[in-house]
Short mmCIF file of N, CA and C in Angstrom, two decimals:
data_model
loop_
_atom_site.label_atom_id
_atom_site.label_comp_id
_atom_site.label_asym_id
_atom_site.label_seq_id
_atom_site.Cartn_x
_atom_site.Cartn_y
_atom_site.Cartn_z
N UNK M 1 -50.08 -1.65 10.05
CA UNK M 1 -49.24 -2.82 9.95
C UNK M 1 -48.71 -3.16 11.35
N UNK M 2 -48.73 -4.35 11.61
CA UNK M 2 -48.31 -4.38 12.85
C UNK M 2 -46.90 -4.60 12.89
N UNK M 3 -46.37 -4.83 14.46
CA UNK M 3 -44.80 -4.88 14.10
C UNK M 3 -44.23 -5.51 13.85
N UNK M 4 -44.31 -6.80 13.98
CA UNK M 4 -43.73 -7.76 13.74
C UNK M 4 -43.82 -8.23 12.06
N UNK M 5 -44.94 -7.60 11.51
CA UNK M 5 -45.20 -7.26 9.56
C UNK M 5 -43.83 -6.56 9.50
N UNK M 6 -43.89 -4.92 9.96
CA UNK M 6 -42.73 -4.67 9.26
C UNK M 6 -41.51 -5.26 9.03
N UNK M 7 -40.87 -6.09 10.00
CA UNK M 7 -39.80 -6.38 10.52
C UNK M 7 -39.46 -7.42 9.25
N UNK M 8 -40.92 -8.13 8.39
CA UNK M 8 -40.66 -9.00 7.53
C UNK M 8 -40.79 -8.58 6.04
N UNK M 9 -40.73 -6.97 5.90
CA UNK M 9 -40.78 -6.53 5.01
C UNK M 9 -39.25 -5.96 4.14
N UNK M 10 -39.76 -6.16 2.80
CA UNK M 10 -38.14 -6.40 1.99
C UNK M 10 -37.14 -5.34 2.31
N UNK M 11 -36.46 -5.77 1.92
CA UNK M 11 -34.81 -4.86 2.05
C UNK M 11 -35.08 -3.35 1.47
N UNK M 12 -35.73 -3.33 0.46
CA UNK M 12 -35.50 -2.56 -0.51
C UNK M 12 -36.47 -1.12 -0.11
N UNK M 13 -36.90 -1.36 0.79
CA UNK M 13 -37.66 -0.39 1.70
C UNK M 13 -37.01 0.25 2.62
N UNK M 14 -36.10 0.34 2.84
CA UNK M 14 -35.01 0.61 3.53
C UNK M 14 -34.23 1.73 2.80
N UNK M 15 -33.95 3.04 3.12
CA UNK M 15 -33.40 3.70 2.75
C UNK M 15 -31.74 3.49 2.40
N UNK M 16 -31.88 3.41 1.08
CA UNK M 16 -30.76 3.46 0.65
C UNK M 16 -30.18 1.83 -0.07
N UNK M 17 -31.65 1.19 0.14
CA UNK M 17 -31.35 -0.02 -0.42
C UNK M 17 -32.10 -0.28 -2.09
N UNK M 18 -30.98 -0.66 -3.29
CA UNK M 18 -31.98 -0.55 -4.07
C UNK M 18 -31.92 -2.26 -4.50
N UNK M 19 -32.54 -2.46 -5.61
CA UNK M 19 -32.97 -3.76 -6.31
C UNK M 19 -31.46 -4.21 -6.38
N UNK M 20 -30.42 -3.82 -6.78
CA UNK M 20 -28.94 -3.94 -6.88
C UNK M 20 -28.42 -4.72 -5.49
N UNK M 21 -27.94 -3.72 -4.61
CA UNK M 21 -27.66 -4.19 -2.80
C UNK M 21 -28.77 -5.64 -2.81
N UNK M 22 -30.08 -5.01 -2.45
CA UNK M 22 -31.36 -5.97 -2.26
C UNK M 22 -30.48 -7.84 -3.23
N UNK M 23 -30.07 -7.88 -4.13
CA UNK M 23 -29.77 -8.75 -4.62
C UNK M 23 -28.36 -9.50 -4.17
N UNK M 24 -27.35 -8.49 -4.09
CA UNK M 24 -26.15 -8.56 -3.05
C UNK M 24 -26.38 -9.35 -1.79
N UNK M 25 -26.98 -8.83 -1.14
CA UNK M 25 -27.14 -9.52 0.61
C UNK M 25 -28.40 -10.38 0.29
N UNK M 26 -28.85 -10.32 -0.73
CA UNK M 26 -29.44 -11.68 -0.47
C UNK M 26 -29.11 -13.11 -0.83
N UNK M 27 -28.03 -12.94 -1.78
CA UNK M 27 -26.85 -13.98 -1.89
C UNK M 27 -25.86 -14.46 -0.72
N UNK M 28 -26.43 -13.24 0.59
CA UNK M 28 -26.01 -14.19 1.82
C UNK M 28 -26.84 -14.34 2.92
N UNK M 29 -27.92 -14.26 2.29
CA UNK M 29 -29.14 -15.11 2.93
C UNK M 29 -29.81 -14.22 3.53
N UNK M 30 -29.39 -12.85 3.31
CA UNK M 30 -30.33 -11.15 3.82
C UNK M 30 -31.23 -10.92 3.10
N UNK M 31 -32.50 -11.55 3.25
CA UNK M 31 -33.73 -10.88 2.94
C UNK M 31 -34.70 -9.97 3.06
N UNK M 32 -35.02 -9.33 4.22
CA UNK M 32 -35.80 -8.92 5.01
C UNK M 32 -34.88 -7.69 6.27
N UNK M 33 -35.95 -6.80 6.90
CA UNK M 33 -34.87 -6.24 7.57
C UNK M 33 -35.00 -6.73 8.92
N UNK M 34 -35.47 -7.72 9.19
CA UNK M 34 -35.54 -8.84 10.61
C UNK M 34 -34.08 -9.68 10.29
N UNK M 35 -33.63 -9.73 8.68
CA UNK M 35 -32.64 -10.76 8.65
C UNK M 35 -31.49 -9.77 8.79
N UNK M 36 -31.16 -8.35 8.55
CA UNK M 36 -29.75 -7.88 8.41
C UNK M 36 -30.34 -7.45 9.97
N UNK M 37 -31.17 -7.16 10.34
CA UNK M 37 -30.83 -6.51 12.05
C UNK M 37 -30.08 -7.74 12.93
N UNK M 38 -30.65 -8.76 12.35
CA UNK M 38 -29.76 -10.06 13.45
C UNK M 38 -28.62 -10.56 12.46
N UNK M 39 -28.26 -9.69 11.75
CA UNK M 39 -26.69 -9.92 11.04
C UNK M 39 -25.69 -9.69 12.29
N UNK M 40 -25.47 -11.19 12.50
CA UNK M 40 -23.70 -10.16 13.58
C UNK M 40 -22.65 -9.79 13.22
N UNK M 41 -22.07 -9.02 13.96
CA UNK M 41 -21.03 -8.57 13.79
C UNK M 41 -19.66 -9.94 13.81
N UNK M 42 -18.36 -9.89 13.03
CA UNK M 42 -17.18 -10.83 13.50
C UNK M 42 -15.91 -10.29 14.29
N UNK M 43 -16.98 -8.97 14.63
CA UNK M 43 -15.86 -8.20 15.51
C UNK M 43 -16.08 -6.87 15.65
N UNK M 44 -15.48 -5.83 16.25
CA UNK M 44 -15.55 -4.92 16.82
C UNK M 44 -14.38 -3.72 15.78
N UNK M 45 -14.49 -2.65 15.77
CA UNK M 45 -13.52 -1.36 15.65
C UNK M 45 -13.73 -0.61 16.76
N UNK M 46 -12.81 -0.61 17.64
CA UNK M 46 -12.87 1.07 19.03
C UNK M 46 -12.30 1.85 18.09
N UNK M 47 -12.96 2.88 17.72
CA UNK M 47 -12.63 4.06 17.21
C UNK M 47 -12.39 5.43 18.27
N UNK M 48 -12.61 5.09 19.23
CA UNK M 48 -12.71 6.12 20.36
C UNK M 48 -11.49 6.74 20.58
N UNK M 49 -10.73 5.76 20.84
CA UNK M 49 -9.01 6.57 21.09
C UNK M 49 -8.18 7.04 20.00
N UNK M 50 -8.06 8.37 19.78
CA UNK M 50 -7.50 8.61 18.97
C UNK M 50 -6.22 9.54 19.33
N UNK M 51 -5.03 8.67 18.49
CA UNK M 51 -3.63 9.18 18.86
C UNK M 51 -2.89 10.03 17.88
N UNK M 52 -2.55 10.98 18.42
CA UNK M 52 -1.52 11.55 17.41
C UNK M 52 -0.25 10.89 17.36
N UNK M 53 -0.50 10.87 15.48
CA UNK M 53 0.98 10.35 14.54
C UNK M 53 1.90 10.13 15.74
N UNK M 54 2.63 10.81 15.94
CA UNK M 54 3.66 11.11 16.76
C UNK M 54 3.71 10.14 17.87
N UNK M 55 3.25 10.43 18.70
CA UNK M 55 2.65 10.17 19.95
C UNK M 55 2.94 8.10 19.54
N UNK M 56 1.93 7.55 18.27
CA UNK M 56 1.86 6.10 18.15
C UNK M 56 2.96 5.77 17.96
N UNK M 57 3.71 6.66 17.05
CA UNK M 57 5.41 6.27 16.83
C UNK M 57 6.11 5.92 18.18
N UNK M 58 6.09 7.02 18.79
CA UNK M 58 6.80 6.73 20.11
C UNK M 58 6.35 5.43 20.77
N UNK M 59 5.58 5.27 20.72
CA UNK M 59 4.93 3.36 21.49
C UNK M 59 5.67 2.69 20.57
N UNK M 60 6.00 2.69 19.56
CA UNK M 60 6.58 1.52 18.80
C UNK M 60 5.79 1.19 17.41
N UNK M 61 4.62 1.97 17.00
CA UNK M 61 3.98 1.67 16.05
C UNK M 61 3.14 0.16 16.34
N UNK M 62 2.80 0.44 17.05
CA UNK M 62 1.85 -1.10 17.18
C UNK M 62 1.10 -1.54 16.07
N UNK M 63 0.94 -2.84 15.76
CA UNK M 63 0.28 -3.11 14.59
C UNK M 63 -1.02 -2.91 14.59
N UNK M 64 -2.12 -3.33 13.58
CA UNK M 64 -3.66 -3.75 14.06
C UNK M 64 -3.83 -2.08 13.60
N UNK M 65 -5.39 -2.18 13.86
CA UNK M 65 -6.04 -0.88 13.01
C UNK M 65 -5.93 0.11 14.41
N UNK M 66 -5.74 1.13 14.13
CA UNK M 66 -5.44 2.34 15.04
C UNK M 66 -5.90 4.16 14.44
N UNK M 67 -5.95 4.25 15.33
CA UNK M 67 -7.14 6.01 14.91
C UNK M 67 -6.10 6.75 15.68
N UNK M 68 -5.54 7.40 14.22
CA UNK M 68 -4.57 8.32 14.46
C UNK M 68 -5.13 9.76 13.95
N UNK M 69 -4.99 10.90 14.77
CA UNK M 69 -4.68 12.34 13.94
C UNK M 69 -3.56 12.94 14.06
N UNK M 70 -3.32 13.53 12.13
CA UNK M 70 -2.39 14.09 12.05
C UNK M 70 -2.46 15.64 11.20
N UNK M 71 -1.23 16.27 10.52
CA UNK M 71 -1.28 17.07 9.89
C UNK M 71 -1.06 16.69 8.36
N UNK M 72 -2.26 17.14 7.37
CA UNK M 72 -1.65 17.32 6.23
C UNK M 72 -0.74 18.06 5.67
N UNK M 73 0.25 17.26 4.72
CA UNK M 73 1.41 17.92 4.28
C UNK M 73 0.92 17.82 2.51
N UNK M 74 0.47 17.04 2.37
CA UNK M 74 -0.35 17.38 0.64
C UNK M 74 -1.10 16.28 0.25
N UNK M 75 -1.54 16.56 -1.02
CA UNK M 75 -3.00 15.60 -0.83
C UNK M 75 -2.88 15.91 -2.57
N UNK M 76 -2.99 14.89 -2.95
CA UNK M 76 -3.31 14.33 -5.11
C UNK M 76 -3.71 13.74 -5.36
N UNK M 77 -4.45 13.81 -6.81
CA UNK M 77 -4.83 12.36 -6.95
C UNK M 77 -4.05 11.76 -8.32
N UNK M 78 -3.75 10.59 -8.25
CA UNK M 78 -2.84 10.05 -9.04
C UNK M 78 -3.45 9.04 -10.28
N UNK M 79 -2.86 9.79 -11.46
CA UNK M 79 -3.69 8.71 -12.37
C UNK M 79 -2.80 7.79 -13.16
N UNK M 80 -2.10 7.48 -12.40
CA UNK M 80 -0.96 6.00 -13.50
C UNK M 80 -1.45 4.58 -13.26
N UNK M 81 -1.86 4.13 -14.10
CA UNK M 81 -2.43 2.89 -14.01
C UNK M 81 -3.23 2.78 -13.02
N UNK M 82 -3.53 2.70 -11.66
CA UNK M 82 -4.59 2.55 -11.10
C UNK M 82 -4.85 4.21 -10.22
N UNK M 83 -6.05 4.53 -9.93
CA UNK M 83 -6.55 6.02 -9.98
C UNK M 83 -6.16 5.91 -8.46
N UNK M 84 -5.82 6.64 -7.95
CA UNK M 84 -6.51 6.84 -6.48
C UNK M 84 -5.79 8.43 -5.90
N UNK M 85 -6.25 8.71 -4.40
CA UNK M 85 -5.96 9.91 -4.19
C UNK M 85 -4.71 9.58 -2.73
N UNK M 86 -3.91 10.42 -2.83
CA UNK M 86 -2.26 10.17 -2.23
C UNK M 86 -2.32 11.06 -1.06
N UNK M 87 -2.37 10.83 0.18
CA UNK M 87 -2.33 11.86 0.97
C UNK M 87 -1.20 11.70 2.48
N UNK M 88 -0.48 12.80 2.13
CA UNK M 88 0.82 12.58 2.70
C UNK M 88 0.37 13.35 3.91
N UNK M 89 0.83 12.87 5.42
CA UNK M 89 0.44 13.27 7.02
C UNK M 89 2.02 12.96 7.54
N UNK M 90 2.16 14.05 8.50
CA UNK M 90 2.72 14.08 9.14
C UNK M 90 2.68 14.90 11.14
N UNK M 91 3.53 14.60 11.68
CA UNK M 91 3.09 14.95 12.70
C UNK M 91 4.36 14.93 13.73
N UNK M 92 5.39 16.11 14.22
CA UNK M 92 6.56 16.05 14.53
C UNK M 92 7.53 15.06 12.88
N UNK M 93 8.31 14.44 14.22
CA UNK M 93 9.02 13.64 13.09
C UNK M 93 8.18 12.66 12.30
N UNK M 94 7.29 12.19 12.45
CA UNK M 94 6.65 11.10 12.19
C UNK M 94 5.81 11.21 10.86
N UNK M 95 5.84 10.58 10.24
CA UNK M 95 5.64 10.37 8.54
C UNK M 95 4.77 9.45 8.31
N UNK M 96 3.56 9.21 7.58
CA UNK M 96 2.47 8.49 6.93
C UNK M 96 1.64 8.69 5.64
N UNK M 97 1.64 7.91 5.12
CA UNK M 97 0.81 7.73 3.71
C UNK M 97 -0.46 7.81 3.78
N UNK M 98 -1.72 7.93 3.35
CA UNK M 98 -3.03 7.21 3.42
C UNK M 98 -3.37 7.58 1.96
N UNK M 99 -3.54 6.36 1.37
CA UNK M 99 -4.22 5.99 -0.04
C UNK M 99 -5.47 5.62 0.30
N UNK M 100 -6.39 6.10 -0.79
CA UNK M 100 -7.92 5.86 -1.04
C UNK M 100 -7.83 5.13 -2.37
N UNK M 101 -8.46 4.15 -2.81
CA UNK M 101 -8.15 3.89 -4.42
C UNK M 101 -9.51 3.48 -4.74
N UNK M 102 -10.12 3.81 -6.00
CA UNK M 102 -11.05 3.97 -6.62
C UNK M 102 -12.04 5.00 -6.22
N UNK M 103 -11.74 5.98 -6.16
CA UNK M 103 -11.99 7.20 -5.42
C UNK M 103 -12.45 8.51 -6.12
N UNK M 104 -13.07 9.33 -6.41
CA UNK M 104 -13.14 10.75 -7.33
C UNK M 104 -12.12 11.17 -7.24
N UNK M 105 -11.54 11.77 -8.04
CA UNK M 105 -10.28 12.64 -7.84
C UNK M 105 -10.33 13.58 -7.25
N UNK M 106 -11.62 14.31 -6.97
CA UNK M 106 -12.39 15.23 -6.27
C UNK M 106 -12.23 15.34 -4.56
N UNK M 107 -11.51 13.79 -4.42
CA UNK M 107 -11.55 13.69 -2.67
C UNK M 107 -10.25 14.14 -2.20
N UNK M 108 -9.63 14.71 -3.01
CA UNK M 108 -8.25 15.31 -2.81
C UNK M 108 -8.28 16.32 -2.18
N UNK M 109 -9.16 17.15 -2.98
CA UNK M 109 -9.50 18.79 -2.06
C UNK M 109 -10.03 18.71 -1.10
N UNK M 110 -10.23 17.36 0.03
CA UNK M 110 -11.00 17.14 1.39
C UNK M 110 -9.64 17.58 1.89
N UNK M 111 -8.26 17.21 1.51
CA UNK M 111 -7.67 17.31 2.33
C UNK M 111 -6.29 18.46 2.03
N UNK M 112 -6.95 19.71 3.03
CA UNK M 112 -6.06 20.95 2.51
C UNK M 112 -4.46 21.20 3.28
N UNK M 113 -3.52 21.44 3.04
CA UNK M 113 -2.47 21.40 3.23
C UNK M 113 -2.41 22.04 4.71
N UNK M 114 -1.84 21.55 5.54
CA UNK M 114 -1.65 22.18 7.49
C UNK M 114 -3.08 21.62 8.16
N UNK M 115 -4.08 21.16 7.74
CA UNK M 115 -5.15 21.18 8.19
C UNK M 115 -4.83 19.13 9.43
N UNK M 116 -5.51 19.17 10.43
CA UNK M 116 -5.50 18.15 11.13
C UNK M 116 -6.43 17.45 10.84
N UNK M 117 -6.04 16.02 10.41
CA UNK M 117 -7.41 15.33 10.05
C UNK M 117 -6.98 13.93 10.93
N UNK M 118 -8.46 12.96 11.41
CA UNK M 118 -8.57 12.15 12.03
C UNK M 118 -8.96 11.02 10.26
N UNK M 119 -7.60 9.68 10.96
CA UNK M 119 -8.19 8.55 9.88
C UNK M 119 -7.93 7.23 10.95
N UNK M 120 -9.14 6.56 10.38
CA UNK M 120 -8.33 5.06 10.95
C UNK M 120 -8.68 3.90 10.21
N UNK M 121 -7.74 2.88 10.67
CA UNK M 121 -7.26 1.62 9.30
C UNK M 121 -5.90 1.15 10.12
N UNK M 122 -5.86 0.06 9.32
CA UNK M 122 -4.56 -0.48 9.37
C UNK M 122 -3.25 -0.10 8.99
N UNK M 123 -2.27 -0.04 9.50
CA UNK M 123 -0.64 0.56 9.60
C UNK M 123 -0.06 -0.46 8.72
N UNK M 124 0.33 -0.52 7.53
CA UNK M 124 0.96 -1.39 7.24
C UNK M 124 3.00 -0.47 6.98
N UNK M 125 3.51 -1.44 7.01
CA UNK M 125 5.02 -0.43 6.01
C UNK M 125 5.46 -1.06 4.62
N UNK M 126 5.54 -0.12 3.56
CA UNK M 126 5.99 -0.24 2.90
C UNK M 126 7.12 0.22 2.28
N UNK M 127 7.90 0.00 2.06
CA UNK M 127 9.44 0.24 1.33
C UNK M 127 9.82 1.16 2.65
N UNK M 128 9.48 0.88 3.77
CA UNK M 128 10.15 1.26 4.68
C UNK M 128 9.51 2.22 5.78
N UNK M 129 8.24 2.51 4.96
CA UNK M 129 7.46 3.77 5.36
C UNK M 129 5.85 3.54 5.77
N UNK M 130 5.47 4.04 7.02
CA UNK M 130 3.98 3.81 7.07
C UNK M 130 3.18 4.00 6.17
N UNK M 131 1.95 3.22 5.72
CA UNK M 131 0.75 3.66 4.99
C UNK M 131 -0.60 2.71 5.73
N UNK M 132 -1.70 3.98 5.11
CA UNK M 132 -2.76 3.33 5.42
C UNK M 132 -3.60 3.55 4.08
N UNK M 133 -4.47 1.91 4.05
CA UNK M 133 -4.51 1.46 2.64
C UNK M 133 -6.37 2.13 2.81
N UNK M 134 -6.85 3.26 2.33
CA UNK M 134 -8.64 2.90 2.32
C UNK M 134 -8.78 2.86 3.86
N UNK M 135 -8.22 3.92 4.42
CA UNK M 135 -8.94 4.39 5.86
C UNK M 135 -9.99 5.10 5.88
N UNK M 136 -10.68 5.05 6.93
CA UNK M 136 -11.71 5.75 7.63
C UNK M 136 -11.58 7.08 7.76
N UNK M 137 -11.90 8.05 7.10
CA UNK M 137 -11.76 9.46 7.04
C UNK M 137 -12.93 9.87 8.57
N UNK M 138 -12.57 9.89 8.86
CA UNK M 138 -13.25 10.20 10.54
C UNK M 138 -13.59 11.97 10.23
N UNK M 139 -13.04 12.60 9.79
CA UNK M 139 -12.87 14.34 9.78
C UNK M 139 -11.97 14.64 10.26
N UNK M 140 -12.00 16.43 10.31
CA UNK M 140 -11.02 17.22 10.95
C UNK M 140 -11.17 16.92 12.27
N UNK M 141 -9.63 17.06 12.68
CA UNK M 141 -9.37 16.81 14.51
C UNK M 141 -10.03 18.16 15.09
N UNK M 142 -10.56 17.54 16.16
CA UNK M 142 -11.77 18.38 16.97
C UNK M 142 -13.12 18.88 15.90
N UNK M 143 -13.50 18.40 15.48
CA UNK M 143 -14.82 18.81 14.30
C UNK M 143 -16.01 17.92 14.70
N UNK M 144 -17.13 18.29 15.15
CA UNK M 144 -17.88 17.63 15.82
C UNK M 144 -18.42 16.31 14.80
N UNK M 145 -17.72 16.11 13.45
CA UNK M 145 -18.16 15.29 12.29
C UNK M 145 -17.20 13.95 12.83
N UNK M 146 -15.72 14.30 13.39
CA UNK M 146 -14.80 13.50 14.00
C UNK M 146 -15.30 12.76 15.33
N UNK M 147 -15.60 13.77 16.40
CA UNK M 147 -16.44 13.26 17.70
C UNK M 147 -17.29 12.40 17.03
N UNK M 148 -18.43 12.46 16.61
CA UNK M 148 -19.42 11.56 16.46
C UNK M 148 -19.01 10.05 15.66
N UNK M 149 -17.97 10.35 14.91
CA UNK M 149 -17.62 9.07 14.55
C UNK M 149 -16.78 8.12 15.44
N UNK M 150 -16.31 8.50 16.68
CA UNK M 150 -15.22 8.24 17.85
C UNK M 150 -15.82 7.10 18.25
N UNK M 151 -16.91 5.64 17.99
CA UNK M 151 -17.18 5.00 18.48
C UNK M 151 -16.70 3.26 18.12
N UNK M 152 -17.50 2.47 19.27
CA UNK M 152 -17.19 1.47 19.14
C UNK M 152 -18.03 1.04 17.85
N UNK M 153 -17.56 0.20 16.66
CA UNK M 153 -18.25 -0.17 15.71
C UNK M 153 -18.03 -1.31 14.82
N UNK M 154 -19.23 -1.80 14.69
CA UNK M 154 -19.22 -3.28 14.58
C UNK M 154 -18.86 -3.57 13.12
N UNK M 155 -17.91 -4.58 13.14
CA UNK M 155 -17.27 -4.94 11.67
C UNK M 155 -17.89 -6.47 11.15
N UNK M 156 -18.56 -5.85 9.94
CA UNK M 156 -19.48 -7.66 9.74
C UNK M 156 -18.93 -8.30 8.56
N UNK M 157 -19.28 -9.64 8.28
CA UNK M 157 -18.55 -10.72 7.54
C UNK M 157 -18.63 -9.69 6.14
N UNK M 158 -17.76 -10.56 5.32
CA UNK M 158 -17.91 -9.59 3.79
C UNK M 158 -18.91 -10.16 2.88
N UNK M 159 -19.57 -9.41 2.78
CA UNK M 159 -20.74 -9.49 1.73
C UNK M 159 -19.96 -9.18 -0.16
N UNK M 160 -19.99 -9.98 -0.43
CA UNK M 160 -19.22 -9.76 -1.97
C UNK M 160 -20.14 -8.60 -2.77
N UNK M 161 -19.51 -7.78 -3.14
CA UNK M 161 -19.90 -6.73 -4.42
C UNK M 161 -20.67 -5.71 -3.19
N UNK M 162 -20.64 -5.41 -2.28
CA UNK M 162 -20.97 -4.76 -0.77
C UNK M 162 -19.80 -3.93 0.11
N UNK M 163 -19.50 -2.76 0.11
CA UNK M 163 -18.37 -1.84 0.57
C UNK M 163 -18.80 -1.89 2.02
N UNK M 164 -18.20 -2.31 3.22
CA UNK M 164 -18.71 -2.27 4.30
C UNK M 164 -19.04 -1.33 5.01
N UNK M 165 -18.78 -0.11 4.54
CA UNK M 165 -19.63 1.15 4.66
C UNK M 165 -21.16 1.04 4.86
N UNK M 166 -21.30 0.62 3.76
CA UNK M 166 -22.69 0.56 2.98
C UNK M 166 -23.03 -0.51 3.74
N UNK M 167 -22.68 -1.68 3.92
CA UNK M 167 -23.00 -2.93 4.98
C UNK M 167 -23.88 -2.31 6.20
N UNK M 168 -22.87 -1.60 6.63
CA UNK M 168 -23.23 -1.05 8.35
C UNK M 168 -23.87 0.20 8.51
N UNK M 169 -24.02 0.66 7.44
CA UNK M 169 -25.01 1.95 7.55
C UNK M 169 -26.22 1.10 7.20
N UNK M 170 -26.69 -0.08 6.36
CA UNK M 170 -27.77 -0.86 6.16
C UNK M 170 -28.05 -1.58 6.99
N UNK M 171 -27.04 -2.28 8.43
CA UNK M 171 -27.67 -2.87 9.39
C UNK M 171 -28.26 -2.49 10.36
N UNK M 172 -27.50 -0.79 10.30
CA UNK M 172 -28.01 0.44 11.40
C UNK M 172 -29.29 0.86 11.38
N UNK M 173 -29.62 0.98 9.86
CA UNK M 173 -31.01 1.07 9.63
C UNK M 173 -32.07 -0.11 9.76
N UNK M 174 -32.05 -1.09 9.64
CA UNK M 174 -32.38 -2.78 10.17
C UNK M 174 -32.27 -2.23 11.84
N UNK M 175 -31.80 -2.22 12.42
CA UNK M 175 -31.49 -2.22 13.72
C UNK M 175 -32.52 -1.24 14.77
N UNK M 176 -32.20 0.17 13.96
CA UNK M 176 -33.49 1.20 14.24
C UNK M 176 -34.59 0.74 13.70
N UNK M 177 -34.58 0.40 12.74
CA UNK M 177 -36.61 -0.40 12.65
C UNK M 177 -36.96 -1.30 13.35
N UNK M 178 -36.40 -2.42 13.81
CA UNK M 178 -36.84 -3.03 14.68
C UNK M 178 -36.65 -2.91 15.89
N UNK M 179 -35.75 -1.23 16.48
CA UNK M 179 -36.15 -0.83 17.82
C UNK M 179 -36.99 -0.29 18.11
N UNK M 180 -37.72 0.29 16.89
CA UNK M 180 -38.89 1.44 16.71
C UNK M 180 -39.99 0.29 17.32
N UNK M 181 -39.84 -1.05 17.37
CA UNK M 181 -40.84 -2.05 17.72
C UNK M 181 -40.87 -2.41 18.92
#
């Protein structure tokens, strides 16, 4: 096959793409993996700098998405009306939430009590108190699973019924096939 064949060959050839997704992105005009490799990005995540809790407090808590590590202080998962898993960080004085929601309850035991974990997302406050809503579980601080995720990474338009996880691990793969060319 030559290369410029593959490049026009369906989605669904693509690891990790099935008839489901394949139908998803093609309701935004992603057919082919020539069409999600020239999907752009509407912006950027630097994931590279990562601050301890503490440390961001003292700046003032700046708004906007930020890659913080901290210490777990406990970790549940909560089943009252909507499911999700509760994980309380702290770091000196400094205090934070991070909720996952629609989640296994299972993702609770990722996070063991004293252990340092890297997340990033947006800071919002509520009732007075930091949280982060469905962050980026980056890993444990210093865990070479954390390093490798420390990069700049591209954030693309929203594809409806499409977790942007799954978005950008599917354009990555689009991207490597048509560098393989």
């Amino acid at each position: 096959m030559a290369p410029d064949e593959s490049l026009s060959r369906p989605l669904t050839e693509l690891k990790g793409i099935g008839p489901v997704l394949a139908d998803r992105l093609g309701q935004k005009g992603l057919f082919t993996r020539e069409d999600l490799a020239w999907f752009a990005p509407n912006g950027y995540d630097d994931l590279r700098v990562v601050l301890p809790l503490a440390l961001w407090a003292l700046r003032g808590a700046p708004t906007g998405r930020v890659t913080l590590s901290a210490t777990v202080h406990s970790a549940r998962w909560v089943r009252a009306g909507r499911r999700f898993v509760d994980v309380r960080l702290h770091d000196g004085p400094a205090r934070l939430t991070a909720r996952w929601f629609n989640v296994p309850g299972g993702m609770a035991q990722t996070f063991a009590r004293d252990q340092r974990v890297v997340l990033s997302g947006p800071v919002t406050v509520r009732a007075g108190a930091w949280e982060m809503s469905n962050p980026d579980f980056l890993g444990l601080a210093d865990s070479a699973r954390a390093r490798a995720q420390q990069i700049v990474r591209p954030r693309y338009p929203t594809v409806p019924g499409v977790r942007p996880k799954v978005l950008w691990r599917a354009c990555q793969e689009a991207v490597a096939s048509a560098a393989a060319h």
